[in-house]
Amino acid sequence: MSTFKYWTREKLQKRFGLQRIYNHTELSQWLQSEMEIDDYESKTLKRLLDKLIKYVDYWNEEELKIKFIGNMISLVDFDTDQISAFANRYIGGVVDGEELSGEPNLMIASGKQEVYAPFFFLHEYKKELDNDSPDPAGQCLASMLLAYHLNLETPQMANKTILGAYIIGRNWFFMVLDAQKNTVLALLMMQHKKKI
C-alpha cells in the first residue's frame, strides 16, 4: 500500500494516465464566482488577509494552520447536516489494482463522524521558504483520485468532479480532477489578489 506522500504528478501520470491541462472552464468559473458576504465576513477576511501578508514568511506549518487556515475553515462553516470538514482522517482503497491511503490535512465529505463521499481536499500547508515537500500537488491529486473511485459506490457522487487545493505560504493552488474523463488535472494558482 502506498501513501499519498509517495505520489508525484509524474508517478500518477505514468501509473494512471492522468494528464495536466492548463485551462479548465469549471475551475475558472469556480474561482471567479462572486459570492455575497456580509459585513462581519468581509471584515474577518480582511483581518485574516492582512495578518497573512504580514506574518506568513515567519509562521511554521502549525502556526499557518492555527492562525489562518483554521479561521478560514471556521468562517466558511462546512459542518452542516449534509457535510463536514474532517482533519487528518484516514482514507484508503484500491484504484486500478493500486492500494492508496493517507490522512489528508483536510477533506470535505458527507458524514458527521465517518467520512463518506469526500469531494474537496486541502493538502500541505507549507512555508514558502525552506519547503522540503517533494510534490504537494501529487499528494493532493492522489487523494482526489482515490476519492473519485470511492465515490463510484455512492450513486449521487458517482462521476462527480473532485476538487482540491494545496497551500504553500500565501499561495493557494487549486485543482480539479475532471470526473467525466478521469484523466485530467487542471492546476491554477491563486494568490491573495482577489478583492474582498
C-alpha positions as semicolon CSV with decimal commas, in nm:
position;residue;x (nm);y (nm);z (nm)
1;M;0,000;0,000;0,000
2;S;0,141;0,338;-0,094
3;T;0,055;0,651;0,098
4;F;-0,029;0,982;-0,063
5;K;0,317;1,112;0,033
6;Y;0,471;0,864;-0,212
7;W;0,294;1,006;-0,516
8;T;0,421;1,274;-0,750
9;R;0,245;1,412;-1,056
10;E;0,483;1,219;-1,278
11;K;0,417;0,888;-1,100
12;L;0,041;0,948;-1,123
13;Q;0,071;1,026;-1,493
14;K;0,268;0,709;-1,560
15;R;0,059;0,477;-1,342
16;F;-0,293;0,613;-1,403
17;G;-0,262;0,818;-1,723
18;L;-0,355;1,148;-1,561
19;Q;-0,277;1,446;-1,780
20;R;-0,243;1,811;-1,690
21;I;-0,440;2,076;-1,873
22;Y;-0,398;2,447;-1,832
23;N;-0,746;2,582;-1,899
24;H;-1,041;2,427;-1,725
25;T;-1,373;2,610;-1,754
26;E;-1,527;2,469;-1,436
27;L;-1,223;2,557;-1,225
28;S;-1,202;2,908;-1,369
29;Q;-1,572;2,968;-1,309
30;W;-1,546;2,838;-0,952
31;L;-1,252;3,065;-0,869
32;Q;-1,406;3,371;-1,035
33;S;-1,755;3,328;-0,893
34;E;-1,899;3,616;-0,696
35;M;-2,042;3,549;-0,355
36;E;-2,244;3,765;-0,122
37;I;-2,066;3,815;0,207
38;D;-2,190;4,015;0,500
39;D;-2,003;4,291;0,682
40;Y;-1,870;4,057;0,952
41;E;-1,733;3,812;0,694
42;S;-1,577;4,094;0,494
43;K;-1,403;4,242;0,799
44;T;-1,287;3,899;0,916
45;L;-1,147;3,812;0,573
46;K;-0,964;4,145;0,553
47;R;-0,819;4,098;0,903
48;L;-0,704;3,744;0,819
49;L;-0,557;3,853;0,487
50;D;-0,369;4,142;0,648
51;K;-0,230;3,904;0,911
52;L;-0,130;3,652;0,643
53;I;0,053;3,912;0,435
54;K;0,237;4,042;0,741
55;Y;0,339;3,712;0,904
56;V;0,326;3,427;0,650
57;D;0,703;3,432;0,594
58;Y;0,763;3,368;0,964
59;W;0,495;3,112;1,050
60;N;0,569;2,742;1,063
61;E;0,312;2,489;0,937
62;E;0,121;2,468;1,264
63;E;0,105;2,846;1,301
64;L;-0,023;2,880;0,944
65;K;-0,294;2,622;1,020
66;I;-0,396;2,775;1,353
67;K;-0,370;3,145;1,272
68;F;-0,506;3,148;0,917
69;I;-0,639;2,829;0,760
70;G;-0,840;2,717;1,063
71;N;-1,004;3,058;1,085
72;M;-1,093;3,045;0,715
73;I;-1,246;2,698;0,755
74;S;-1,447;2,817;1,057
75;L;-1,571;3,120;0,868
76;V;-1,698;2,905;0,582
77;D;-1,858;2,664;0,833
78;F;-1,854;2,338;0,642
79;D;-2,023;2,148;0,924
80;T;-2,388;2,106;0,828
81;D;-2,644;1,826;0,835
82;Q;-2,514;1,711;0,495
83;I;-2,136;1,764;0,506
84;S;-1,849;1,806;0,750
85;A;-1,488;1,914;0,750
86;F;-1,257;1,630;0,854
87;A;-0,893;1,684;0,953
88;N;-0,625;1,416;0,929
89;R;-0,877;1,133;0,887
90;Y;-0,761;0,810;0,726
91;I;-0,898;0,711;0,387
92;G;-0,782;0,417;0,183
93;G;-0,883;0,200;-0,108
94;V;-0,780;0,047;-0,437
95;V;-0,751;0,231;-0,769
96;D;-0,681;0,015;-1,074
97;G;-0,516;-0,250;-0,859
98;E;-0,304;0,001;-0,664
99;E;-0,372;0,048;-0,293
100;L;-0,373;0,415;-0,195
101;S;-0,412;0,556;0,154
102;G;-0,338;0,853;0,371
103;E;-0,462;1,122;0,602
104;P;-0,531;1,443;0,409
105;N;-0,485;1,758;0,614
106;L;-0,848;1,848;0,547
107;M;-1,130;1,699;0,345
108;I;-1,489;1,799;0,299
109;A;-1,721;1,500;0,279
110;S;-2,063;1,375;0,374
111;G;-2,090;1,221;0,718
112;K;-2,062;1,358;1,068
113;Q;-1,842;1,102;1,240
114;E;-1,729;0,886;0,948
115;V;-1,603;1,006;0,612
116;Y;-1,835;0,926;0,320
117;A;-1,808;1,058;-0,035
118;P;-1,523;1,310;0,000
119;F;-1,524;1,582;-0,265
120;F;-1,275;1,851;-0,158
121;F;-0,922;1,818;-0,022
122;L;-0,667;2,055;0,127
123;H;-0,310;1,930;0,147
124;E;0,028;2,052;0,254
125;Y;0,026;2,374;0,447
126;K;0,391;2,456;0,379
127;K;0,610;2,759;0,425
128;E;0,719;2,937;0,109
129;L;1,080;2,936;0,221
130;D;1,262;2,625;0,343
131;N;0,995;2,398;0,198
132;D;1,105;2,033;0,190
133;S;0,790;1,874;0,046
134;P;0,865;1,677;-0,274
135;D;0,532;1,724;-0,460
136;P;0,230;1,852;-0,267
137;A;0,025;1,861;-0,590
138;G;0,091;1,491;-0,642
139;Q;-0,009;1,410;-0,285
140;C;-0,332;1,606;-0,315
141;L;-0,410;1,456;-0,655
142;A;-0,356;1,101;-0,523
143;S;-0,619;1,163;-0,254
144;M;-0,854;1,313;-0,513
145;L;-0,810;1,010;-0,740
146;L;-0,887;0,774;-0,453
147;A;-1,196;0,980;-0,361
148;Y;-1,322;0,963;-0,719
149;H;-1,301;0,582;-0,712
150;L;-1,451;0,552;-0,362
151;N;-1,738;0,777;-0,469
152;L;-1,831;0,544;-0,755
153;E;-2,004;0,337;-0,485
154;T;-2,227;0,632;-0,389
155;P;-2,487;0,694;-0,663
156;Q;-2,528;1,069;-0,602
157;M;-2,148;1,120;-0,605
158;A;-2,051;0,881;-0,886
159;N;-1,869;1,055;-1,171
160;K;-1,865;1,391;-0,994
161;T;-1,574;1,630;-1,022
162;I;-1,333;1,621;-0,727
163;L;-1,181;1,950;-0,610
164;G;-0,856;2,005;-0,426
165;A;-0,602;2,260;-0,318
166;Y;-0,262;2,272;-0,164
167;I;-0,111;2,567;0,012
168;I;0,245;2,692;0,014
169;G;0,276;3,008;0,219
170;R;0,050;3,275;0,074
171;N;-0,015;3,077;-0,246
172;W;-0,321;2,856;-0,287
173;F;-0,306;2,613;-0,578
174;F;-0,645;2,478;-0,688
175;M;-0,701;2,157;-0,881
176;V;-0,989;1,973;-1,043
177;L;-0,999;1,604;-1,119
178;D;-1,242;1,603;-1,408
179;A;-1,478;1,317;-1,341
180;Q;-1,605;1,289;-1,698
181;K;-1,264;1,187;-1,825
182;N;-1,087;1,086;-1,503
183;T;-0,767;1,169;-1,685
184;V;-0,746;1,544;-1,650
185;L;-0,567;1,759;-1,396
186;A;-0,613;2,132;-1,405
187;L;-0,386;2,341;-1,188
188;L;-0,431;2,707;-1,121
189;M;-0,250;2,931;-0,879
190;M;-0,441;3,198;-0,694
191;Q;-0,275;3,445;-0,467
192;H;-0,432;3,693;-0,230
193;K;-0,521;3,934;-0,512
194;K;-0,892;3,860;-0,520
195;K;-1,084;4,158;-0,386
196;I;-1,260;4,105;-0,055
